[in-house]
Amino acid sequence: FEAYGWRPASDNAWVIDSMKLNGLVSSNRIDIQGLEISTMDGVLNGTAIMEGESNRAVLRGVLSFERLNAVRIAEAFGQAPILQGDLAGEVRFALPLTDGRGLLTATEAEGRLTSHRGSLRNVDFAEAIRRGVGKPVQGGATSFEQLNVRFTVKSGSVLFSPIQFSSGLLQSRGVIDVTDNGKLSGRFDVQMRGSANQSKELISLAGNLKTPVTQQEK
């Protein structure tokens, strides 16, 4: 099977530039033994199984990916992008194809991703530390050289835990939880190293993906 310039849904921003797959078809099961998808400026490769379970169809698989555009992916799912950069990693997923709740809500997945030379948009750790405890910050950005994340998707919510990133004198480790309606919560241990000293602060995230609020805690 091959497809080019395919949009899975007319009202969705997700566009498949090209897709190639091969597999075996039986009465109630499809084994996808080779899958290659070019989309969102990147490439996905993997395997999957589609089978019937109690009058519903479920697609399960494992995909590796590289160079995916984080901003375009968030916008395709109707979410404000908080991460900017190219993504690489691996994901295991289960998608009920006949579930009426919608693609993101029905999908269950877990995996890991990395990114290089990107940024957290509207999240400014350095400014939150500069302002001090209890003084919220909106806007700005936190750039990073290296980002490593493990994530879980269930019932429309996404848990990123742990998140580790570094950029020059700043290193951080924390957790972000995003609900199905875009509500955001998170906590980070942020370490700032200077020429003469270093400090370690606790930073919290609140608000939503469109307007995050960053604040230093005691």
XYZ file of C-alpha atoms in Angstrom:
218
model
C 0.000 0.000 0.000
C 1.269 3.476 -0.875
C -0.172 6.946 -0.378
C 1.046 10.409 -1.282
C -0.255 13.813 -0.176
C -2.944 12.118 1.939
C -4.964 13.927 4.614
C -6.588 11.357 6.969
C -9.414 13.766 7.832
C -10.577 16.807 5.879
C -10.831 18.999 8.990
C -7.408 17.995 10.402
C -4.046 19.688 9.832
C -2.236 16.346 9.718
C -0.948 15.621 6.203
C 0.879 12.433 5.147
C 3.458 13.456 2.532
C 4.089 9.792 1.712
C 3.326 6.419 3.291
C 4.436 2.915 2.350
C 3.414 -0.276 4.140
C 3.378 -3.979 3.508
C 1.810 -6.787 5.493
C -0.480 -9.810 5.675
C -4.284 -9.729 5.776
C -6.410 -12.445 7.406
C -10.108 -12.621 8.331
C -9.877 -10.457 11.465
C -6.289 -9.244 11.551
C -3.785 -7.210 9.548
C -0.069 -7.572 10.305
C 1.780 -4.476 9.121
C 5.322 -5.765 8.844
C 6.917 -2.656 7.382
C 5.729 0.934 7.701
C 7.375 4.158 6.590
C 5.642 7.547 6.877
C 6.955 10.961 5.879
C 5.001 13.675 7.696
C 5.425 16.831 9.779
C 8.909 17.412 8.306
C 10.101 14.031 9.621
C 9.978 10.269 9.159
C 8.386 7.408 11.131
C 9.231 3.712 10.758
C 7.778 0.693 12.510
C 5.374 -2.230 12.680
C 1.747 -2.587 13.765
C -1.144 -5.021 14.142
C -4.784 -4.220 13.400
C -7.313 -6.688 14.765
C -10.909 -6.996 15.895
C -11.706 -7.150 19.616
C -15.299 -7.392 20.927
C -16.871 -5.681 17.911
C -14.207 -2.991 17.667
C -11.005 -2.572 15.686
C -7.744 -1.774 17.485
C -4.434 -0.708 15.971
C -1.320 -1.452 18.059
C 2.239 -0.798 17.083
C 5.739 0.482 17.702
C 7.139 3.456 15.816
C 10.532 5.108 15.799
C 10.702 8.685 14.550
C 13.154 11.445 13.739
C 13.080 15.124 12.722
C 9.371 15.548 13.560
C 8.335 19.188 13.918
C 6.991 19.622 17.476
C 5.042 22.799 16.643
C 3.242 21.258 13.658
C 2.306 18.134 15.663
C 0.773 20.169 18.506
C -1.224 22.275 16.047
C -2.455 19.145 14.237
C -3.942 17.921 17.531
C -5.538 21.337 18.120
C -3.179 22.278 20.970
C -1.023 25.362 21.489
C 2.629 24.314 21.039
C 4.773 24.607 24.166
C 7.795 22.805 22.700
C 9.703 24.053 19.681
C 12.260 21.833 17.982
C 12.799 18.616 16.023
C 11.858 15.370 17.800
C 13.392 11.903 17.653
C 12.479 8.809 19.675
C 10.162 5.802 19.937
C 6.502 5.253 20.856
C 4.309 2.218 21.588
C 0.616 2.896 20.992
C -2.879 1.405 20.990
C -5.589 3.149 18.985
C -9.254 1.967 18.940
C -10.230 2.780 15.348
C -13.976 2.560 15.994
C -13.947 4.671 19.186
C -16.182 7.741 18.917
C -14.239 9.815 21.466
C -11.766 11.145 18.921
C -8.187 10.313 17.976
C -6.309 11.939 20.871
C -8.765 10.888 23.587
C -8.932 7.266 22.436
C -5.184 6.764 21.941
C -3.026 5.174 24.619
C 0.735 5.438 24.195
C 4.072 5.538 25.955
C 7.532 6.330 24.728
C 10.567 8.552 24.831
C 11.810 11.485 22.799
C 14.838 13.706 22.481
C 15.352 17.135 20.969
C 18.381 19.315 20.294
C 18.674 23.090 20.182
C 15.011 23.891 20.810
C 13.004 25.817 23.373
C 10.060 25.735 25.761
C 7.785 28.487 24.484
C 6.193 30.916 26.982
C 8.118 29.204 29.816
C 10.967 31.339 31.200
C 12.843 29.644 34.059
C 15.626 32.230 34.206
C 13.163 35.130 34.564
C 11.187 33.276 37.256
C 14.397 32.838 39.266
C 15.385 36.471 38.725
C 12.015 37.747 40.003
C 12.060 35.547 43.090
C 9.549 33.497 45.080
C 5.841 33.999 44.419
C 6.162 36.320 41.407
C 4.576 34.686 38.342
C 6.002 35.033 34.835
C 4.101 34.820 31.540
C 5.791 34.808 28.159
C 9.454 34.464 27.325
C 11.155 31.160 26.560
C 13.720 28.687 27.886
C 16.183 27.498 25.266
C 17.961 24.157 25.566
C 20.792 22.321 23.894
C 19.568 18.847 24.858
C 16.115 17.604 25.957
C 15.232 14.046 27.075
C 11.653 13.071 27.901
C 9.575 9.989 28.704
C 5.832 10.349 28.123
C 2.507 8.568 28.634
C -0.769 9.294 26.818
C -4.077 8.114 28.282
C -7.683 9.384 28.070
C -6.557 12.520 26.274
C -4.041 13.522 28.962
C -0.281 13.496 28.446
C 2.228 13.023 31.276
C 5.846 13.975 30.574
C 7.954 12.385 33.307
C 10.788 12.777 33.730
C 11.849 15.755 31.616
C 15.548 16.558 31.617
C 17.195 19.360 29.712
C 20.344 21.435 29.756
C 21.439 24.697 28.213
C 24.732 26.301 29.092
C 24.677 27.112 32.811
C 21.083 25.877 33.300
C 20.102 22.267 34.016
C 16.663 21.022 35.001
C 14.639 17.907 35.792
C 10.882 17.820 36.280
C 7.367 16.736 35.323
C 4.620 18.251 33.147
C 1.013 17.011 33.088
C -1.308 18.208 30.296
C -5.045 17.409 30.457
C -7.287 16.801 27.438
C -8.469 20.435 27.501
C -4.935 21.831 27.583
C -4.680 22.574 31.320
C -1.059 22.539 32.439
C 0.694 21.677 35.699
C 4.312 20.886 36.455
C 7.283 21.155 38.805
C 10.992 21.459 38.036
C 14.237 21.461 39.987
C 16.328 24.065 38.179
C 20.041 24.459 38.761
C 21.839 27.637 37.687
C 25.628 27.628 37.690
C 27.683 30.818 37.644
C 31.401 31.526 37.613
C 31.524 31.881 41.414
C 28.472 30.021 42.733
C 25.464 27.915 41.869
C 21.846 27.837 42.967
C 19.068 25.248 42.882
C 15.472 26.440 42.747
C 12.001 24.882 42.579
C 9.893 26.164 39.674
C 6.193 25.421 39.138
C 4.090 25.558 35.973
C 0.359 26.315 35.860
C -2.244 27.749 33.491
C -2.674 26.129 30.097
C -0.668 25.405 26.956
C -1.659 28.731 25.401
C -0.747 30.884 28.412
C 1.575 29.008 30.819
C 2.472 30.619 34.140
C 5.986 30.031 35.522
C 6.762 30.774 39.181
C 9.528 30.142 41.678
C 8.402 28.280 44.802
C 9.916 28.171 48.286
